[in-house]
Each structure stands twice: as C-alpha cells, then as structure tokens.
Amino acid sequence: MRDGRPHRILAGSLHYFRVHPDQWADRLDRLAAMGLNTVDTYVAWNFHERRRGRARFDGWHDVERFVRLAQDAGLDVIARPGPYICAEWDNGGLPAWLTGTPGMRVRSSHRPFLDEVARWFDDLVPRLAALQAARGGPIAAVQIENEYGSYGDDHTYLSWLRDALVERGVTELLYTADGPTELMLDGGTLPGQLAAATFGSRAAQAAELLRARRPHEPFVCAEFWNGWFDHWGERHHIRSVDSAAGTLGDIIDADGSVSVYMAHGGTNFGLWAGANHDGDTFQPTVTSYDSDAPIAEHGALTAKFTALRERLLAASGTAPHRPPPADPPLLKPRTLPVVRGAGLLRALEAVSPATPSPHPLSFEELGQASGLVLYRARPRLPRGASPLTVTGLHDRAQVFVDGTPAGVLDRETGTVTVEGTGERVRLDLLVENQGRINYGPLLGQGKGILGGVRVERRLVHGWTMHRLPLDEWTAEDLGRAVSGAPAQGAAGFATARFTVAEPADAFLAFPGFGKGFVWVNGALLGRYWEIGPQVTLYLPAPFTVRGENTVTILELERLGERVEIRDRPELGPAEEYVETFE
C-alpha cells in the first residue's frame, strides 16, 4: 500500500557511491524516464567511515543529498543501510578496520560487532529517518541487513538490527531480502517483517515459494538480476534483451513488485571493487560495474532500456511518459604519447617511509585498507636454486631479487624458485590487495602477507614495509611518486596529457601496458589489467577540466608507449549469464 492505495513498487538500483555526485541528478532522471517509480541504494559503511570515528557525509558521501535529488526526480527511495551490503563492493561494505580487529565476528550477535554497528547507526540512521515519507521525504522502505540467509542463521542478530533501526526513528516498511530457497529464507527472514526475494530467473517458482511461506504478504523481488558483474580473467557477462524483458514480465505477471538490479551500475572507482572466492580460486572484480544494465556505465540508454521501459510503463498504467534523455556527449578519440617517470621500486620506496618488523606485517597491522605494500628483507640465499614460499599471501606478489624480477605469486601459487650465490640479496615483494571478499564465509579476510616467507624451510626475518595506500594519495603524493626517482626498467610511473575545450565523458585504453592503476587530474579511476575482460576505463566528465588534463599511470609490469582516448566502452568478449538457483 502507498498512501492507502494498492501500489506496485517498480524500482531500480543505483548506488550513489558508484556515480560521480555531479552526475547523480542525470542518472536519476534516466531511471525515472525508464518508467520506474523508486530508486534503491545501499549505504556502504566503509565508503563513509574509512577511519574509525571519522565518518563523512559531505561531497561524494552526501547520501542525504542523493535522496533529496531522487525526490526531485519524482522517485521514492528504498534505503539499504546494511551494515553488510555485498554489492560486489570491497569487504561487502564493512570497514577494513572493523574486520581487522582481532577476534571480531561480523554479521552476528557478537557484542563487539553490535557495539560498532550501534555507533555507526547512531550517526547514519537518523539522517535517513528524517527523509522518510512520513516526514515529507521520499524514503518509503528500509532493508534489514542483506541476503543474510546466504551467510548465517543468527536471528538474534537480525532482530537486534530491526530494533536498532526502529529505535533510531525508522517507521516506514521494513523488509528482508534473500535468495528464493528454503535454506536462505530460513536463515534470513524475520516474523512480522516482509520477506522479499533476490533472483534472476524462475520468477513464478520464487513467487510460489514465498506465497507458500507467507500467504498474506505481497510478492516482492528485491533484486531482479537483469545483468551480471565481471571478474578479471573471465569473460564479460551479458544478458540478452529478450531474456531480461521476459523475466521482468514474469514478475509483473505474477502480480509482483520489483527492483531492477542494476538499473544503472556505475563504476568501482578507486580501489572499491570487491572480490569473490568460489572455494578454490580467488576472483577479483573489475573496475567497471556496468553489469549490462539498461543504463550503461556512462549513462547511455541501451536496447535493454527500451525493452524494459515498455514493460514498466505498461505495468504502471498511469506513469507519465517522460521522454528518454539524450546520451551524454563524449570526447573525440585521440592518441596520447606517454612520458616515463620514476622507476617502480625506487619510486615506491621513496614515497613512503619504512616500517621495520621482525616479521612481515599485514595490511591491517599497518593500518592500511587498500593498495600496495612493498615488503623488503635481506636474506642469505644458498648457492644454486631454492624455493621461495609465501604463506597466507593475499592477494598477489611480484618478487624481485636485487631489483630483478624473479616471478609473480598469487594466493594459489605461493612458491617461486630463486637463484643464490651464498651471499645476501635484497628481496622485495610488492604485494597488491586486489579487493576484499564481499560474499560468503571468507568475508573479512586480511590482506598482505598473513603467514611468513621461507627460503626452503627457513623463515626470513628482518623486514621493512612501505605503505602504499594508492586510493588515499593526494595529488601532491602522486606528483612526488612520479618524480621521486629516475626512469628505470620496464615498469613504474608515466604521464600523458590532453586538452579539452569542454569537459565530457571518455574511455581510456592502455595498449601495450600490463597491469596497473590510472589517475586523471589526481583522481584514481581504478585498475586496468591486460588479462581483461575490461579493456577501457570510464572517465566521467567531472574528472576533466577545460584546458590541460593529466593522466598518471602506475604500471606494475610493462609500460606501453601511448594512451588512447576512445568514444565507446570495450568491456571484453561477452558471454550470456543468467543466475539460476537450483
């Protein structure tokens, strides 16, 4: 019911933290033009509170402004404050300082966890409560946790969360959302609260299950997966227009309400992309969160937009037919020559002071959430070949012996052969956090070297660590890194420049480069990696300025000779993917 009348929720997911704030209003208008009456968004705790006790709600973090803009666009809002959100977002939205606390047990009624959530909710929830529909705002529903039945069955925890929301002023509809299986619904639902489902297919089957369990509740699909996300090294996942429109029609035909996930995916700017683990392999998520959504990463309207819009407008009946807006303008393609800067290891050691320790320290022990850590020791290597083994490596390490590359290790291959002469060597391990796991029982794992480093059976002691939190670097930090050492070797820093008369969107490609990170005018766009599938990185217009713009690259393996500005995305070879619960 909405204002006392029967109401069908026709929502779409759009995450404010994945869209530049100068583009929020534009993207919300596109959602409304699609025939939606509601936008839903998660609230990412770690995005707001990178350091404990220093939560931010300004600028890009101003979720209240986002909610008010949604109201200006004529949309209701569904708020999903977590505290866990999954969302293919780093650590599922939980702060690294929280999951790195010794003994912490997240997503449970573990008292230290509840105390931290209570403190966070004290700051967040009253802001959302003030924007509820009953107080003249657009927030019409609030989610309790997120797909909890896929993780645990601590109903004391779920009840505590519900009460925490109510005690802080939430009076609108509360609901849970879980996969449409007995197992997940048993673990994640609460008596007296609407039970919604998340799925990508078999809508009639999901409706039947929910109605059998909750015969007096409406059928709500809290996430309809009309596309899917991508991992590095896999193919680009798409879902055909006919398949997506067909399942949306099935939900509507089952008299259901729905939220299209994602309506507009956006981008994992900086180092916010999460990761998965399938039980055998670590799977880091790419920078793009396009997700084959009806509104593309840069705001363009796709054939899927047109097809879903037809279904949504037919379902709403009285919805005004807003004309779809034009696609955003794009910069003209061009090629930018690259100027090499400081060499890799010399630059990284120069930009950060060394932290000594007998043992290698994890990211958490170093007080660092994301980026790189350069580990250095000076072991004596026996004559001939010896195995060098890193235990508990999370996630990837480039190994150097006296400055020369000796191999690359990851979580699955933790050993490389090194050659010695019986003398001491300078051993460097450049370790990359490739994204914290956002889903499943491994949520909250630490990063860096969690075990030890051995030469054959002997542990290596006497380490120094250089902290390299790339996503916290200022423009001045970046400038010091680029010029902090001579140009040397195949990897390191490089810059390219371009001028524009008027800021506009673009896509950047890095032919000939291997793996690294890219900034534009000091803003970290994210990662690139030649293994794909993603080839281009989205550059939003607000990151550019009139006149000269600077692209800065940190290349870990092999610098190319040019950067390309392109006028269309290239997200890689595609394969159809439709999530189906067996």
XYZ file of C-alpha atoms in Angstrom:
582
model
C 0.000 0.000 0.000
C 1.109 3.575 -0.723
C -0.943 6.436 0.747
C -3.699 3.930 1.488
C -3.948 2.625 -2.061
C -2.624 -0.554 -3.712
C 0.823 0.149 -5.083
C 3.343 -1.738 -7.187
C 6.995 -0.942 -6.485
C 8.841 -0.512 -9.787
C 12.333 0.215 -8.578
C 15.829 0.277 -9.976
C 19.154 0.018 -8.179
C 21.614 2.892 -8.458
C 24.435 3.293 -5.943
C 25.437 6.880 -5.194
C 28.958 5.713 -4.318
C 29.440 4.328 -7.860
C 28.373 7.516 -9.660
C 30.137 10.884 -9.549
C 27.942 13.234 -7.467
C 27.803 15.781 -10.294
C 26.043 13.068 -12.305
C 23.544 11.909 -9.666
C 20.681 14.058 -10.947
C 21.241 12.980 -14.549
C 21.241 9.275 -13.696
C 18.152 9.607 -11.506
C 16.301 11.356 -14.328
C 17.204 8.443 -16.597
C 15.779 5.983 -14.071
C 12.537 7.938 -13.942
C 12.384 8.046 -17.754
C 12.658 4.257 -17.756
C 9.251 4.048 -16.093
C 10.453 3.407 -12.561
C 8.780 4.961 -9.530
C 11.511 4.114 -6.994
C 15.288 4.022 -6.702
C 17.026 1.739 -4.255
C 20.537 2.215 -2.952
C 22.813 0.551 -0.485
C 24.760 2.592 2.042
C 28.407 1.483 2.092
C 29.732 1.842 5.639
C 33.385 1.671 4.602
C 32.850 4.400 2.000
C 31.749 6.775 4.753
C 33.991 5.676 7.637
C 37.409 4.695 6.296
C 38.866 5.520 9.716
C 37.012 4.591 12.885
C 35.148 7.556 14.331
C 35.699 9.763 11.276
C 32.529 9.247 9.252
C 31.958 11.614 6.327
C 28.645 12.783 4.868
C 29.908 15.574 2.620
C 30.591 15.717 -1.110
C 30.535 12.266 -2.657
C 29.473 10.891 0.755
C 26.353 13.090 0.998
C 23.738 10.341 0.861
C 21.098 12.797 2.107
C 21.619 14.977 -0.972
C 21.276 11.898 -3.170
C 17.965 11.027 -1.514
C 16.656 14.575 -1.970
C 17.661 14.530 -5.645
C 15.713 11.292 -6.053
C 12.661 13.053 -4.635
C 13.206 15.927 -7.068
C 13.118 13.331 -9.860
C 9.752 12.079 -8.615
C 11.107 8.837 -7.194
C 10.511 7.038 -3.932
C 13.657 5.691 -2.244
C 14.397 2.309 -0.729
C 17.353 2.597 1.648
C 19.539 -0.435 2.300
C 21.853 0.529 5.173
C 23.361 -2.896 5.782
C 25.579 -2.819 7.774
C 26.659 -5.537 5.278
C 25.684 -4.918 1.642
C 27.674 -7.369 -0.558
C 27.145 -5.384 -3.810
C 30.458 -6.681 -5.218
C 31.864 -3.828 -3.111
C 35.113 -4.094 -1.183
C 34.582 -6.143 2.014
C 30.824 -6.132 1.405
C 30.746 -2.570 2.732
C 32.278 -3.407 6.113
C 35.262 -1.224 7.073
C 38.668 -2.905 6.963
C 39.479 -1.534 10.412
C 36.420 -3.381 11.720
C 37.059 -6.785 10.158
C 40.744 -6.428 11.001
C 40.014 -6.111 14.735
C 41.397 -9.247 16.441
C 38.604 -11.581 17.488
C 35.899 -9.704 15.590
C 32.918 -11.824 14.473
C 30.899 -9.857 11.959
C 27.284 -10.378 10.893
C 26.365 -11.964 14.210
C 25.203 -11.079 17.707
C 28.841 -10.897 18.821
C 28.695 -7.969 21.233
C 31.780 -6.046 19.974
C 30.305 -6.138 16.451
C 26.901 -4.960 17.635
C 28.550 -2.131 19.570
C 30.284 -0.891 16.416
C 27.099 -1.171 14.347
C 25.185 0.711 17.052
C 27.732 3.531 16.976
C 27.570 3.702 13.151
C 23.762 3.556 13.121
C 23.647 6.372 15.687
C 25.221 8.572 13.014
C 23.594 7.180 9.867
C 20.026 6.124 10.642
C 18.655 9.437 11.987
C 19.792 11.058 8.718
C 17.736 8.540 6.756
C 14.805 8.617 9.187
C 14.463 12.383 8.699
C 13.923 11.747 4.971
C 11.162 9.149 5.337
C 7.849 9.554 3.534
C 6.007 10.146 6.817
C 8.205 13.216 7.335
C 7.796 14.541 3.811
C 10.782 12.757 2.306
C 10.979 10.014 -0.325
C 12.245 7.037 1.738
C 9.384 4.536 1.686
C 11.153 1.346 2.802
C 14.308 0.223 4.616
C 16.025 -3.151 4.268
C 17.195 -5.188 7.256
C 20.745 -6.468 6.537
C 21.245 -8.054 3.093
C 20.743 -11.641 1.939
C 21.611 -12.821 5.426
C 20.258 -16.327 4.793
C 23.127 -16.874 2.344
C 25.533 -16.392 5.256
C 24.111 -17.364 8.634
C 21.083 -18.032 10.824
C 21.650 -15.778 13.840
C 18.115 -14.467 14.287
C 19.110 -12.712 17.480
C 21.336 -10.556 15.294
C 18.598 -9.865 12.730
C 16.097 -8.981 15.459
C 18.655 -6.679 17.055
C 19.186 -4.917 13.698
C 15.458 -4.444 13.193
C 15.117 -2.983 16.663
C 18.156 -0.764 16.126
C 16.534 0.755 13.030
C 13.206 1.306 14.798
C 14.819 2.787 17.914
C 16.619 5.336 15.730
C 13.446 6.512 14.033
C 12.608 4.179 11.138
C 8.820 3.922 10.794
C 8.409 3.005 7.120
C 8.207 -0.526 5.706
C 10.974 -2.845 6.914
C 11.856 -5.948 4.911
C 14.417 -8.697 4.456
C 15.777 -9.922 1.111
C 17.123 -13.419 0.415
C 17.578 -15.920 -2.366
C 14.438 -17.967 -3.164
C 15.411 -21.208 -1.460
C 14.228 -22.784 1.779
C 17.772 -22.651 3.157
C 18.198 -18.923 2.503
C 14.724 -17.894 3.575
C 15.015 -19.930 6.783
C 18.230 -18.119 7.695
C 17.374 -14.589 6.601
C 13.727 -13.835 7.324
C 12.054 -12.468 10.445
C 8.481 -12.976 11.663
C 6.390 -9.883 11.144
C 8.706 -8.337 8.526
C 8.079 -8.516 4.779
C 10.158 -11.299 3.189
C 11.394 -10.340 -0.289
C 13.494 -12.409 -2.685
C 16.504 -11.780 -4.922
C 16.866 -13.728 -8.172
C 17.478 -13.565 -11.900
C 15.139 -16.222 -13.251
C 12.238 -18.569 -12.455
C 10.007 -15.795 -11.154
C 6.896 -17.987 -10.892
C 8.809 -20.539 -8.824
C 10.071 -17.809 -6.460
C 6.574 -16.380 -6.108
C 5.149 -19.802 -5.324
C 7.746 -20.425 -2.615
C 7.254 -17.034 -0.961
C 3.474 -17.280 -1.050
C 3.566 -20.780 0.404
C 5.593 -19.469 3.342
C 3.976 -16.031 3.659
C 0.456 -16.323 2.172
C -0.660 -12.870 3.313
C 2.362 -10.936 2.021
C 2.865 -9.331 -1.395
C 5.375 -10.862 -3.793
C 8.447 -8.626 -3.988
C 11.606 -9.236 -5.977
C 14.097 -7.022 -4.122
C 16.755 -7.606 -6.795
C 15.978 -8.757 -10.322
C 19.366 -9.542 -11.858
C 18.933 -8.371 -15.437
C 22.706 -8.494 -15.949
C 25.809 -9.574 -14.040
C 29.222 -8.354 -12.926
C 32.673 -9.419 -14.152
C 35.855 -10.835 -12.653
C 39.337 -10.237 -14.020
C 40.408 -13.054 -16.317
C 36.868 -14.136 -17.191
C 34.522 -13.072 -19.976
C 32.211 -10.056 -19.914
C 28.805 -11.153 -18.671
C 25.719 -10.014 -20.511
C 22.063 -10.938 -20.517
C 20.043 -10.714 -23.711
C 17.306 -8.122 -24.019
C 14.629 -10.768 -24.608
C 15.723 -12.820 -21.595
C 15.764 -9.820 -19.239
C 12.472 -8.402 -20.501
C 10.869 -11.851 -20.348
C 11.701 -12.427 -16.676
C 10.665 -8.875 -15.777
C 7.347 -9.618 -17.469
C 7.066 -12.836 -15.464
C 7.485 -10.919 -12.191
C 4.859 -8.389 -13.212
C 2.506 -11.129 -14.434
C 2.842 -12.782 -11.010
C 1.478 -9.526 -9.533
C 4.906 -8.754 -8.152
C 6.808 -5.650 -7.237
C 10.400 -5.479 -8.461
C 13.726 -3.709 -8.275
C 15.894 -3.956 -11.383
C 19.455 -4.726 -10.279
C 21.238 -2.840 -11.671
C 19.215 -0.158 -13.450
C 22.465 1.798 -13.698
C 25.594 0.054 -12.483
C 28.230 2.763 -12.479
C 31.893 2.230 -11.657
C 34.089 0.823 -8.881
C 36.218 3.963 -8.836
C 39.445 3.947 -6.870
C 40.037 0.574 -5.224
C 36.464 -0.149 -4.150
C 35.923 -3.253 -6.307
C 35.372 -6.345 -4.195
C 36.186 -9.979 -4.867
C 34.682 -13.436 -4.604
C 36.056 -16.867 -3.781
C 34.493 -19.971 -5.296
C 36.085 -22.355 -2.797
C 39.137 -22.951 -4.961
C 40.015 -19.661 -6.621
C 40.144 -16.004 -5.638
C 38.113 -13.891 -8.106
C 38.767 -10.133 -8.050
C 36.093 -7.912 -9.612
C 36.878 -5.498 -12.437
C 36.723 -1.699 -12.203
C 33.574 -1.359 -14.307
C 30.213 -2.141 -12.714
C 28.330 -1.660 -15.971
C 26.615 -5.007 -15.276
C 24.953 -4.950 -18.716
C 22.399 -2.627 -17.129
C 19.738 -0.823 -19.191
C 21.502 2.479 -18.440
C 25.143 1.934 -19.385
C 28.132 2.874 -17.259
C 28.404 6.299 -18.901
C 24.648 6.937 -18.879
C 23.838 5.847 -22.441
C 20.427 4.254 -22.958
C 20.571 0.739 -24.348
C 18.196 -1.561 -26.206
C 17.541 -3.180 -22.825
C 16.395 0.219 -21.519
C 13.807 0.460 -24.306
C 12.529 -3.080 -23.787
C 12.259 -2.846 -20.000
C 10.704 0.590 -20.263
C 7.872 -0.815 -22.358
C 7.146 -3.455 -19.700
C 7.392 -0.986 -16.837
C 5.146 1.646 -18.405
C 2.549 -0.991 -19.205
C 2.663 -2.221 -15.595
C 2.362 1.237 -14.053
C -0.611 2.253 -16.170
C -0.688 5.852 -15.015
C 3.044 6.594 -15.209
C 3.832 9.741 -17.226
C 5.766 9.042 -20.397
C 8.902 11.044 -19.794
C 10.926 11.365 -22.985
C 14.231 9.481 -22.636
C 17.148 11.932 -22.392
C 19.900 12.045 -24.997
C 23.125 10.134 -24.373
C 25.872 12.181 -22.704
C 28.458 13.814 -25.006
C 31.865 12.157 -25.435
C 35.358 13.426 -26.154
C 36.691 12.797 -29.634
C 39.125 9.876 -29.915
C 42.822 10.620 -29.896
C 46.170 9.062 -29.036
C 48.325 10.434 -26.220
C 52.085 9.852 -26.106
C 53.427 8.647 -22.774
C 56.265 10.286 -20.851
C 58.028 7.896 -18.496
C 58.541 8.870 -14.874
C 60.149 7.196 -11.874
C 61.053 3.510 -11.995
C 58.848 1.138 -9.992
C 60.749 0.084 -6.856
C 62.785 3.254 -6.424
C 59.656 5.391 -6.675
C 57.617 3.313 -4.234
C 60.312 3.185 -1.576
C 60.892 6.937 -1.928
C 57.260 7.930 -1.472
C 56.709 6.098 1.828
C 58.836 5.725 4.989
C 59.872 2.222 6.012
C 58.217 0.390 8.909
C 60.539 -2.214 10.488
C 59.418 -5.531 11.957
C 60.952 -8.960 12.590
C 58.033 -10.442 10.665
C 56.093 -9.260 7.597
C 53.072 -7.269 8.768
C 49.617 -7.490 7.221
C 47.777 -4.520 5.751
C 45.626 -4.476 8.885
C 48.661 -4.378 11.183
C 49.979 -1.489 9.105
C 46.669 0.374 9.407
C 46.077 0.227 5.668
C 42.902 -0.867 3.875
C 43.802 -0.976 0.177
C 46.569 -0.557 -2.367
C 50.100 -1.998 -2.228
C 52.722 -2.792 0.376
C 56.395 -3.125 -0.563
C 57.997 -5.752 1.693
C 61.813 -5.863 1.871
C 64.315 -8.170 3.557
C 67.960 -9.172 3.043
C 68.209 -12.951 3.420
C 71.240 -15.013 2.508
C 70.382 -17.325 -0.403
C 72.217 -20.682 -0.622
C 74.167 -21.448 -3.772
C 72.004 -22.673 -6.607
C 68.223 -22.851 -6.819
C 65.991 -22.601 -3.751
C 62.204 -22.430 -3.388
C 60.909 -19.136 -2.016
C 57.469 -19.664 -0.451
C 54.968 -17.115 0.841
C 52.245 -18.499 3.104
C 48.970 -16.646 3.528
C 49.536 -14.385 0.528
C 46.544 -12.098 -0.044
C 46.498 -11.489 -2.936
C 49.357 -11.103 -5.438
C 53.096 -10.534 -5.076
C 55.749 -9.529 -7.565
C 59.086 -10.946 -6.418
C 62.371 -9.118 -7.063
C 65.897 -10.263 -6.186
C 68.390 -7.390 -6.179
C 65.917 -5.387 -8.255
C 65.470 -8.051 -10.932
C 62.009 -9.619 -11.407
C 62.013 -13.243 -10.215
C 58.346 -14.159 -10.610
C 54.763 -13.425 -9.669
C 52.895 -15.229 -6.894
C 49.195 -15.315 -6.105
C 47.015 -16.972 -3.496
C 47.027 -20.278 -5.351
C 50.719 -20.337 -6.397
C 52.792 -19.282 -3.419
C 56.234 -20.570 -4.436
C 58.870 -19.379 -6.897
C 62.446 -20.597 -7.495
C 65.232 -18.119 -6.768
C 68.956 -18.426 -7.523
C 71.582 -17.686 -4.910
C 75.370 -17.461 -4.594
C 75.660 -17.883 -0.836
C 75.521 -14.098 -0.325
C 72.835 -11.804 0.993
C 70.379 -10.345 -1.504
C 67.791 -7.606 -1.444
C 64.463 -9.420 -1.571
C 61.441 -7.287 -2.486
C 57.840 -8.462 -2.556
C 55.374 -5.933 -3.944
C 52.026 -7.177 -2.634
C 48.710 -5.998 -4.058
C 45.358 -6.136 -2.328
C 43.118 -6.960 -5.314
C 39.856 -6.350 -3.463
C 38.402 -7.694 -0.247
C 35.995 -10.622 -0.475
C 32.416 -9.335 -0.413
C 30.348 -12.529 -0.210
C 30.379 -15.816 1.662
C 32.181 -17.298 4.663
C 35.565 -15.735 3.801
C 34.204 -12.204 4.248
C 36.634 -10.031 6.178
C 39.858 -11.892 5.383
C 43.056 -9.947 5.913
C 45.408 -8.661 3.219
C 49.135 -8.730 2.629
C 51.424 -11.484 3.913
C 49.446 -13.214 6.651
C 51.879 -16.056 7.292
C 55.595 -15.920 6.588
C 58.221 -16.055 3.860
C 60.564 -19.042 3.660
C 63.719 -19.856 1.767
C 63.302 -23.605 1.559
C 62.364 -24.435 5.214
C 63.959 -21.373 6.827
C 61.791 -18.356 7.680
C 63.020 -14.941 6.576
C 63.167 -12.334 9.340
C 64.109 -8.680 9.491
C 61.575 -6.889 7.281
C 60.756 -3.332 6.364
C 57.387 -2.385 4.869
C 56.494 0.641 2.751
C 52.785 1.512 2.999
C 51.266 2.463 -0.367
C 47.539 3.274 0.078
C 47.112 4.472 -3.502
C 43.470 5.479 -3.041
C 44.420 7.844 -0.219
C 47.174 9.636 -2.128
C 46.703 13.338 -2.733
C 47.704 14.989 -5.988
C 50.893 16.082 -4.201
C 51.663 12.492 -3.124
C 51.182 11.354 -6.704
C 53.430 14.082 -8.038
C 56.205 13.111 -5.617
C 55.918 9.484 -6.701
C 56.160 10.308 -10.406
C 59.301 12.401 -9.926
C 60.763 10.592 -6.920
C 63.369 8.541 -8.804
C 64.944 8.231 -12.248
C 63.097 6.483 -15.052
C 64.373 2.915 -14.939
C 63.261 -0.529 -16.045
C 60.083 -1.684 -17.790
C 57.656 -0.634 -15.027
C 56.923 2.432 -12.954
C 55.153 5.744 -13.362
C 54.241 7.548 -16.572
C 52.135 10.537 -17.592
C 50.176 11.650 -20.612
C 48.393 14.943 -21.249
C 45.412 16.121 -23.262
C 43.432 19.332 -23.620
C 39.693 19.802 -23.901
C 37.574 22.829 -24.705
C 34.619 21.476 -22.730
C 34.621 18.589 -20.219
C 32.909 15.427 -21.484
C 32.930 11.702 -20.834
C 35.558 9.431 -22.378
C 37.052 5.957 -22.207
C 40.764 5.304 -21.714
C 42.652 2.331 -23.136
C 46.241 1.249 -22.455
C 47.555 -0.796 -25.387
C 50.879 -2.462 -24.635
C 50.555 -1.951 -20.865
C 50.375 -4.902 -18.468
C 48.723 -4.177 -15.129
C 48.337 -1.069 -13.067
C 46.395 1.925 -11.856
C 45.399 5.189 -13.514
C 44.610 8.667 -12.209
C 43.206 11.667 -14.097
C 43.959 15.044 -12.557
C 44.738 13.279 -9.281
C 41.508 11.230 -9.145
C 42.089 7.463 -9.080
C 39.869 5.878 -11.750
C 40.792 2.304 -10.845
C 42.709 -0.725 -12.078
C 43.444 -1.938 -15.577
C 44.848 -5.375 -16.437
C 45.677 -6.867 -19.792
C 44.046 -10.212 -18.911
C 40.670 -8.463 -19.293
C 37.877 -8.736 -19.960
C 37.676 -4.978 -19.377
C 39.803 -3.011 -21.836
C 38.679 0.605 -21.359
C 38.224 2.589 -18.149
C 35.352 5.054 -17.938
C 36.427 8.670 -17.439
C 33.470 10.798 -16.236
C 33.285 14.384 -17.449
C 33.514 15.832 -13.898
C 37.043 14.412 -13.572
C 38.173 16.530 -16.547
C 38.723 20.294 -16.756
C 38.846 22.873 -19.503
C 42.375 23.144 -20.798
C 45.127 20.671 -19.936
C 44.412 17.352 -18.195
C 46.970 14.902 -16.850
C 46.757 11.113 -16.938
C 49.092 9.413 -14.451
C 49.794 5.699 -14.630
C 51.430 3.331 -12.174
C 52.379 0.290 -14.257
C 53.490 -2.804 -12.339
C 54.850 -4.888 -15.193
C 55.341 -3.295 -18.618
C 54.792 0.292 -19.730
C 53.282 0.958 -23.122
C 54.019 3.852 -25.435
C 50.586 5.504 -25.671
C 47.224 6.008 -24.016
C 44.128 6.078 -26.190
C 41.016 8.185 -25.631
C 38.075 6.310 -27.119
C 34.421 7.219 -27.616
C 32.918 3.857 -26.710
C 33.486 1.265 -24.000
C 35.216 -2.040 -24.603
C 34.313 -4.426 -21.802
C 35.615 -7.591 -23.445
C 34.399 -10.744 -25.189
C 30.879 -11.445 -23.977
C 29.019 -14.489 -22.749
C 25.395 -14.835 -21.679
C 24.919 -15.352 -17.967
C 21.613 -15.854 -16.128
C 21.760 -16.648 -12.413
C 19.572 -19.649 -11.603
C 19.066 -21.100 -8.115
C 18.960 -24.889 -8.297
